[in-house]
mmCIF file of C-alpha atoms and ligand atoms in Angstrom:
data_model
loop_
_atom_site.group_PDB
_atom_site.id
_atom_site.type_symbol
_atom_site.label_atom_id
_atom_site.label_comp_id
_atom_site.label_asym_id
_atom_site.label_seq_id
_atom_site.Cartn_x
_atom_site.Cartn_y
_atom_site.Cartn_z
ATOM 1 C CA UNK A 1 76.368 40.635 133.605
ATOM 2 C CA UNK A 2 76.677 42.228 130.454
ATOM 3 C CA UNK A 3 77.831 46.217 130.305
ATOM 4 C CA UNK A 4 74.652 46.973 128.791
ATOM 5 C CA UNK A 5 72.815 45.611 131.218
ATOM 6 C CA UNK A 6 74.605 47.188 133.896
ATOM 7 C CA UNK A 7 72.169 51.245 135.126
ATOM 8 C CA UNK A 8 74.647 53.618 133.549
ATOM 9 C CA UNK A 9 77.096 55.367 136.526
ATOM 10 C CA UNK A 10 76.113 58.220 137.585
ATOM 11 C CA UNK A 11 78.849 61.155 137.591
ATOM 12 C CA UNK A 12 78.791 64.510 139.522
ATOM 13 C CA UNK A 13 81.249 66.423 137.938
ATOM 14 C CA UNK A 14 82.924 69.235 139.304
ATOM 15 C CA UNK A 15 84.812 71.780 137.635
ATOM 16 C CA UNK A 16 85.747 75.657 138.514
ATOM 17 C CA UNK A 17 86.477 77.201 134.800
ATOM 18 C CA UNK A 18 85.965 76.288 130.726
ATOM 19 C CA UNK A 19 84.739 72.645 131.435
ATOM 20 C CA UNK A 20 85.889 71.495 127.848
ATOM 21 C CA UNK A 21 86.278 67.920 129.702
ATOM 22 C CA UNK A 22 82.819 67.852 131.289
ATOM 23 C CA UNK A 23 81.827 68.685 127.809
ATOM 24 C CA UNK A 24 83.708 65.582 126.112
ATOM 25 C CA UNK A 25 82.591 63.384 129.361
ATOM 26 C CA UNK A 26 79.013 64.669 128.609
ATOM 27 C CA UNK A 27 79.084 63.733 124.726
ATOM 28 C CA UNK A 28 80.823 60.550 125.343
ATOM 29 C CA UNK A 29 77.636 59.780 128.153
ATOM 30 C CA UNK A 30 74.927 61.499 125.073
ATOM 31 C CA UNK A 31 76.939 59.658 122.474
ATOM 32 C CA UNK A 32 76.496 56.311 124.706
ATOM 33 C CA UNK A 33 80.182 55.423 123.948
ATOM 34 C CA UNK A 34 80.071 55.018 127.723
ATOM 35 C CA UNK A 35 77.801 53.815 130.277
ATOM 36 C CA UNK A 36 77.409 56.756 132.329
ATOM 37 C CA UNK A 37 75.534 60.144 132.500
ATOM 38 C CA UNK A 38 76.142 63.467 134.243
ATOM 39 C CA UNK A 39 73.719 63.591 136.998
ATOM 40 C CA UNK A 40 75.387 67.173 138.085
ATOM 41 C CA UNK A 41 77.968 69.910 137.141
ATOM 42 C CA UNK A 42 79.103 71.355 140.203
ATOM 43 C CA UNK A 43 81.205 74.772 140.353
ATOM 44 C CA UNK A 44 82.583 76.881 142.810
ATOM 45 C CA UNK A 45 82.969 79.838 140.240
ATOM 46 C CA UNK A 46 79.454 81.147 140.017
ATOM 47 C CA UNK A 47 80.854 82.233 136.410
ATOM 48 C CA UNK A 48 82.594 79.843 135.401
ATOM 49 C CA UNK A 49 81.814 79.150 131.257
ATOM 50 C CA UNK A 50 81.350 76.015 131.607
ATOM 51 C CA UNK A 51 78.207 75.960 133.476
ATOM 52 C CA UNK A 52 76.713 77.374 130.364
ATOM 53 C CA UNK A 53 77.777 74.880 128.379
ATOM 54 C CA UNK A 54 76.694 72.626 130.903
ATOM 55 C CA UNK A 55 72.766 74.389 130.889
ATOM 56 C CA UNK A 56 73.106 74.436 126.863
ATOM 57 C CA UNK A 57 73.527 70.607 126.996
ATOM 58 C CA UNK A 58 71.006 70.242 129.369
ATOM 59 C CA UNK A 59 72.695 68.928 132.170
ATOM 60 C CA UNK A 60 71.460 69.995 136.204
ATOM 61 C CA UNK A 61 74.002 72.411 137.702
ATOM 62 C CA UNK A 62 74.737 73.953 141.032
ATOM 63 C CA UNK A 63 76.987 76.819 142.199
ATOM 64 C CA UNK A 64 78.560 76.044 145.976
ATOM 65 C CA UNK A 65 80.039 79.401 145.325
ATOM 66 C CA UNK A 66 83.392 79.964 147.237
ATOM 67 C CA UNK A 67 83.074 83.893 148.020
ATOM 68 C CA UNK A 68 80.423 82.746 150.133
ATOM 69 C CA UNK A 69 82.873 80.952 152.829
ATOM 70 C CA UNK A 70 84.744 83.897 152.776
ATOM 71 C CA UNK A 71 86.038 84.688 156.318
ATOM 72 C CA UNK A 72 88.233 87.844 158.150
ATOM 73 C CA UNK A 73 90.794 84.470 158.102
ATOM 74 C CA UNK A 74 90.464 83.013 154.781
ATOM 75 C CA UNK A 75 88.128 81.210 153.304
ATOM 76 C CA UNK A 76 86.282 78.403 155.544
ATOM 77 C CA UNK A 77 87.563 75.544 153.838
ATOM 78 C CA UNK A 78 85.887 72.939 156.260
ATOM 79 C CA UNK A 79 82.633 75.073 155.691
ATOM 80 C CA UNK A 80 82.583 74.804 152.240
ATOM 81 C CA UNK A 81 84.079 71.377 151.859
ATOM 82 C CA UNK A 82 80.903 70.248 153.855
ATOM 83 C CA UNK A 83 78.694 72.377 151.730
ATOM 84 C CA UNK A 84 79.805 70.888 148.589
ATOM 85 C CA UNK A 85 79.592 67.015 150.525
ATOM 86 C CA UNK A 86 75.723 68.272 151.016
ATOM 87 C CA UNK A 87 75.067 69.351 147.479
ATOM 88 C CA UNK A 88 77.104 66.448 145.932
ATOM 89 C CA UNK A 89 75.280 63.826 147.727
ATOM 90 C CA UNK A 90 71.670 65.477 146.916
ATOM 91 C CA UNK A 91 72.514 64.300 143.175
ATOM 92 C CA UNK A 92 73.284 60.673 144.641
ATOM 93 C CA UNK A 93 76.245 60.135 142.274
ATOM 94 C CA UNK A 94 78.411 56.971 142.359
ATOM 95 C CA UNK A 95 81.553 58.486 140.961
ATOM 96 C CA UNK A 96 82.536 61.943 141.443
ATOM 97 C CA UNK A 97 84.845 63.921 138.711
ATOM 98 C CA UNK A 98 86.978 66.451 139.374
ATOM 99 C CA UNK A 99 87.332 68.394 135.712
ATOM 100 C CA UNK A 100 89.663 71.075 135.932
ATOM 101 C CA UNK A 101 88.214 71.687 139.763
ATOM 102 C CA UNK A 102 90.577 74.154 141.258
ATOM 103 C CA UNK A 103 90.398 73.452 144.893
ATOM 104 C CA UNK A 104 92.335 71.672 147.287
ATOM 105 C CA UNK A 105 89.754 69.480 148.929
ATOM 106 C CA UNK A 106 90.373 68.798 152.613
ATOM 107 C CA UNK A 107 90.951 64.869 154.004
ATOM 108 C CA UNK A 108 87.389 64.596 155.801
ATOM 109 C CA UNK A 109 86.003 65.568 152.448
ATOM 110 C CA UNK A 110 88.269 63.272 150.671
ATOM 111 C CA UNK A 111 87.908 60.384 152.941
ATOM 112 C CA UNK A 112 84.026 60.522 152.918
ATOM 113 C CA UNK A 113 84.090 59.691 148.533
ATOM 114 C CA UNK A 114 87.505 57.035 148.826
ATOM 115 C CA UNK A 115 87.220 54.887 145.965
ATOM 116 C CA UNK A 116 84.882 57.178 144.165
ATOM 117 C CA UNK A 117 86.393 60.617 143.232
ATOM 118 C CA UNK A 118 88.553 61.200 140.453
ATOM 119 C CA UNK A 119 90.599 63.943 139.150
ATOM 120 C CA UNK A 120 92.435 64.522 136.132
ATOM 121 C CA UNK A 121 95.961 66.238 136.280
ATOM 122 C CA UNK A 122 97.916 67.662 133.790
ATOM 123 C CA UNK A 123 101.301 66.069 133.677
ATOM 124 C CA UNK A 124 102.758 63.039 133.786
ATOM 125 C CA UNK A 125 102.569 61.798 137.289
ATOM 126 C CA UNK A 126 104.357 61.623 140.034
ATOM 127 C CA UNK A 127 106.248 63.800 137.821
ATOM 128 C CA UNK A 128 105.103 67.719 138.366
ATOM 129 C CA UNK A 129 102.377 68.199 140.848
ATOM 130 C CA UNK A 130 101.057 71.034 141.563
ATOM 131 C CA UNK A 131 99.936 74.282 139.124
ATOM 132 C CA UNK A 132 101.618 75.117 136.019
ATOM 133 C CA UNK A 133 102.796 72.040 134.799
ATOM 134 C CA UNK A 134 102.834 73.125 130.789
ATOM 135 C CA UNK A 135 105.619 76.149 131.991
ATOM 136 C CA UNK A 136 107.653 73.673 134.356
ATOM 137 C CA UNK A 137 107.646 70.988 131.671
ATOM 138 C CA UNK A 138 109.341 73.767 129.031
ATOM 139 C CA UNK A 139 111.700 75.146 131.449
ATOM 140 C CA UNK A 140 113.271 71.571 132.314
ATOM 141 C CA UNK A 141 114.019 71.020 128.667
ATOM 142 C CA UNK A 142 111.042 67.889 128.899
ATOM 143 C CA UNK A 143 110.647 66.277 125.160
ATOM 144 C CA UNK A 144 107.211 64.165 126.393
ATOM 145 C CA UNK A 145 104.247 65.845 128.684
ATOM 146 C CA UNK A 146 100.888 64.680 129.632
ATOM 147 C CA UNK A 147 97.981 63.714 131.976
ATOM 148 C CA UNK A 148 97.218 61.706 134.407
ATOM 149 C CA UNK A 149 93.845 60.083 135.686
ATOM 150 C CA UNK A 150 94.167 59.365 139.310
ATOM 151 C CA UNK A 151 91.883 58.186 142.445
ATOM 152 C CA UNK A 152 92.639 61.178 145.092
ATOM 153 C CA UNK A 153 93.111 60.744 147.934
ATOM 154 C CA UNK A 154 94.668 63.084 151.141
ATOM 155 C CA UNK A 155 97.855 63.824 149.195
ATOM 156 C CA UNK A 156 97.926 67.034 146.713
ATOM 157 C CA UNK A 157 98.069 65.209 143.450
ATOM 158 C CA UNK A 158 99.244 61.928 144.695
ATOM 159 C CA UNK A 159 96.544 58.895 144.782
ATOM 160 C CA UNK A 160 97.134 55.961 142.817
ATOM 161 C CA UNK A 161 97.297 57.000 138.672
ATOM 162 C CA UNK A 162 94.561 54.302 136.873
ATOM 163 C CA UNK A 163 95.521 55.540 132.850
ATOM 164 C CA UNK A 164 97.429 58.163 131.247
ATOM 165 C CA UNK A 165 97.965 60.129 128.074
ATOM 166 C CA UNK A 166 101.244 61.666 126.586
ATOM 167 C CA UNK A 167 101.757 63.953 123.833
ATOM 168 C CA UNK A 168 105.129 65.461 122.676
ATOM 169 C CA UNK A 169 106.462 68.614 123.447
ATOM 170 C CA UNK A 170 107.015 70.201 120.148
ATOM 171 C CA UNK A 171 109.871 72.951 119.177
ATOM 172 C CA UNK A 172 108.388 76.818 119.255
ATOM 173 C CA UNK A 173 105.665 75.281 121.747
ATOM 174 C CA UNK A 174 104.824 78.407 124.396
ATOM 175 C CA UNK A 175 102.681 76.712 127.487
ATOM 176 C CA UNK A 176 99.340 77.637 125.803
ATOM 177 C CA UNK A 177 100.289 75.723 122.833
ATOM 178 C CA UNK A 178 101.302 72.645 124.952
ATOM 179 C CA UNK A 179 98.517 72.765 127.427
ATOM 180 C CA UNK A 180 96.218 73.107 124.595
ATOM 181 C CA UNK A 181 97.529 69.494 123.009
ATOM 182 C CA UNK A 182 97.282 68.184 126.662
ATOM 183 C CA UNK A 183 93.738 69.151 126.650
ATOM 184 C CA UNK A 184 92.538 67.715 123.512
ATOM 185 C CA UNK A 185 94.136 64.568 124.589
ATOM 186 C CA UNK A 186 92.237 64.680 127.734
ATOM 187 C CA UNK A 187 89.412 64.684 126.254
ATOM 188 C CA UNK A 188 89.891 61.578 125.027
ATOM 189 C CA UNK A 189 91.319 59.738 128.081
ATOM 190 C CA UNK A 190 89.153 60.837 131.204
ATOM 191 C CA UNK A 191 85.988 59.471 129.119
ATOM 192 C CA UNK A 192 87.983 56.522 128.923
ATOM 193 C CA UNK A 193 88.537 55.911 132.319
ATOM 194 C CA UNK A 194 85.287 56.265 133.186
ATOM 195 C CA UNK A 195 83.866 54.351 130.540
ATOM 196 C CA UNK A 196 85.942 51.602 132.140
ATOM 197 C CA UNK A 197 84.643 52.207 135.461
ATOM 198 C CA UNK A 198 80.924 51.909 134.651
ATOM 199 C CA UNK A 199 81.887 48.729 132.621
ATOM 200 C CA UNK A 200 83.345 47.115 135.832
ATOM 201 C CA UNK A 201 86.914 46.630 134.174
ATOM 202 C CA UNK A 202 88.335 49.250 136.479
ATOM 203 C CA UNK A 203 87.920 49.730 140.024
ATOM 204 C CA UNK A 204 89.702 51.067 143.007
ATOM 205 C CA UNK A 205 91.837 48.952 145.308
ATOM 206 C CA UNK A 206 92.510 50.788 149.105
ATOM 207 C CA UNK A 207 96.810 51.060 149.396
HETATM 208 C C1 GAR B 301 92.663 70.494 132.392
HETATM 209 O O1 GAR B 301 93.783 70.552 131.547
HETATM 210 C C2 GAR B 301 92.993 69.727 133.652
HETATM 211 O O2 GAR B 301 93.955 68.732 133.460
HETATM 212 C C3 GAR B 301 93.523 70.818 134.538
HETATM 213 O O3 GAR B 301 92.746 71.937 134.258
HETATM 214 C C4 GAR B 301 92.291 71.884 132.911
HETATM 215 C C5 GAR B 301 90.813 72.117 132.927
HETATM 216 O O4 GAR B 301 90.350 72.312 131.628
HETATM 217 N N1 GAR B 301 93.436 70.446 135.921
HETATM 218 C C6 GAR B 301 94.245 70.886 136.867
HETATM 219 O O5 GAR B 301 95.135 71.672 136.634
HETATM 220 C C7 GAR B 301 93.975 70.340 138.246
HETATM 221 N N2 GAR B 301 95.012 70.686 139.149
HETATM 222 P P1 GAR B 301 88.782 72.275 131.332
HETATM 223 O O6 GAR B 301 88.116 73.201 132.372
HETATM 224 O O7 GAR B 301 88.650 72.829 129.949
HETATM 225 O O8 GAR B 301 88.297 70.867 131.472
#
């Protein structure tokens, strides 16, 4: 079977703030440089800018919004984990894209999309999990930085990498400088990936 005659894949992608790489997934998709389209934006920021862009381009969107699981002990993380399972699999997606998605998603929730949830980190992985990767990079003196597209599964930050990008750290670069080349990269490289994935030329393989 030829990739054109494959149904494009259809993506649920979930992000939390700007959404500048559900916006270059979502051209790539318009653009039909890959066989895919966005069948949801998901946030759990009920103001998070790029749901706007998202409604500006068109695309369905939904707010599982995260104040709402708000407890006396914390926020109900198994509540809204299941939540966002319900609304996810209302849109019937086969991949699901984690865009700059800010939450730590618990292993039920993780278990239930195996194979078929994807997030995009910004460093070079294994090196630097975790948040601010662009500051830790500078203070260890790093001359190369990146991203990395990676299945996830139960471990923060740590499922099997399929592709990643590198860009050089450059002299007088503060982190908004360097996560701003990281960015534009990305932007780039998670269409990529999941151009490869709807062709078939990709796929995941359980450890
Ligand atoms: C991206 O740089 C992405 O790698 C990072 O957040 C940014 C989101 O930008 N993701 C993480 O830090 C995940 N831990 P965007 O909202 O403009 O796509």
């Amino acid at each position: 079977m030829t990739a054109r005659a494959r149904s494009p894949l259809k993506l649920a992608v979930l992000i939390s703030g700007r959404g500048s790489n559900m916006v270059a997934i979502a051209q790539a998709c318009a653009q039909q440089q890959i066989n895919a389209r966005i069948v949801c934006v998901i946030s759990d920021q009920p103001d998070a800018a790029g749901l706007e862009k998202a409604r500006e381009m068109g695309l369905p969107t939904r707010i599982v919004n995260l104040q709402d699981f708000r407890t006396p002990q914390g926020i109900d993380r198994a509540a809204f984990d299941a939540e966002l399972a319900r609304v996810i699999d209302e849109a019937e997606p086969d991949l699901v894209v984690l865009a700059g998605f800010m939450r730590i998603l618990s292993p039920p929730f993780v278990r239930r999309y195996e194979g078929r949830l994807l997030n995009i980190h910004p460093s070079l992985l294994p090196a630097y999990k975790g948040l601010h990767t662009h500051q830790r990079v500078l203070d260890a003196g790093e001359r190369e930085h990146g991203a990395s597209v990676h299945f996830v599964t139960a471990e923060l930050d740590g499922g099997p990498v399929v592709m990643q990008g590198r860009v050089p750290v450059l002299p007088g670069d503060d982190a908004q400088a360097l996560a701003a080349r990281v960015n534009e990269m990305e932007w780039k490289l998670y269409p990529s990936v999941i151009g490869r994935i709807a062709e078939g030329s990709l796929q995941w393989s359980p450890p």
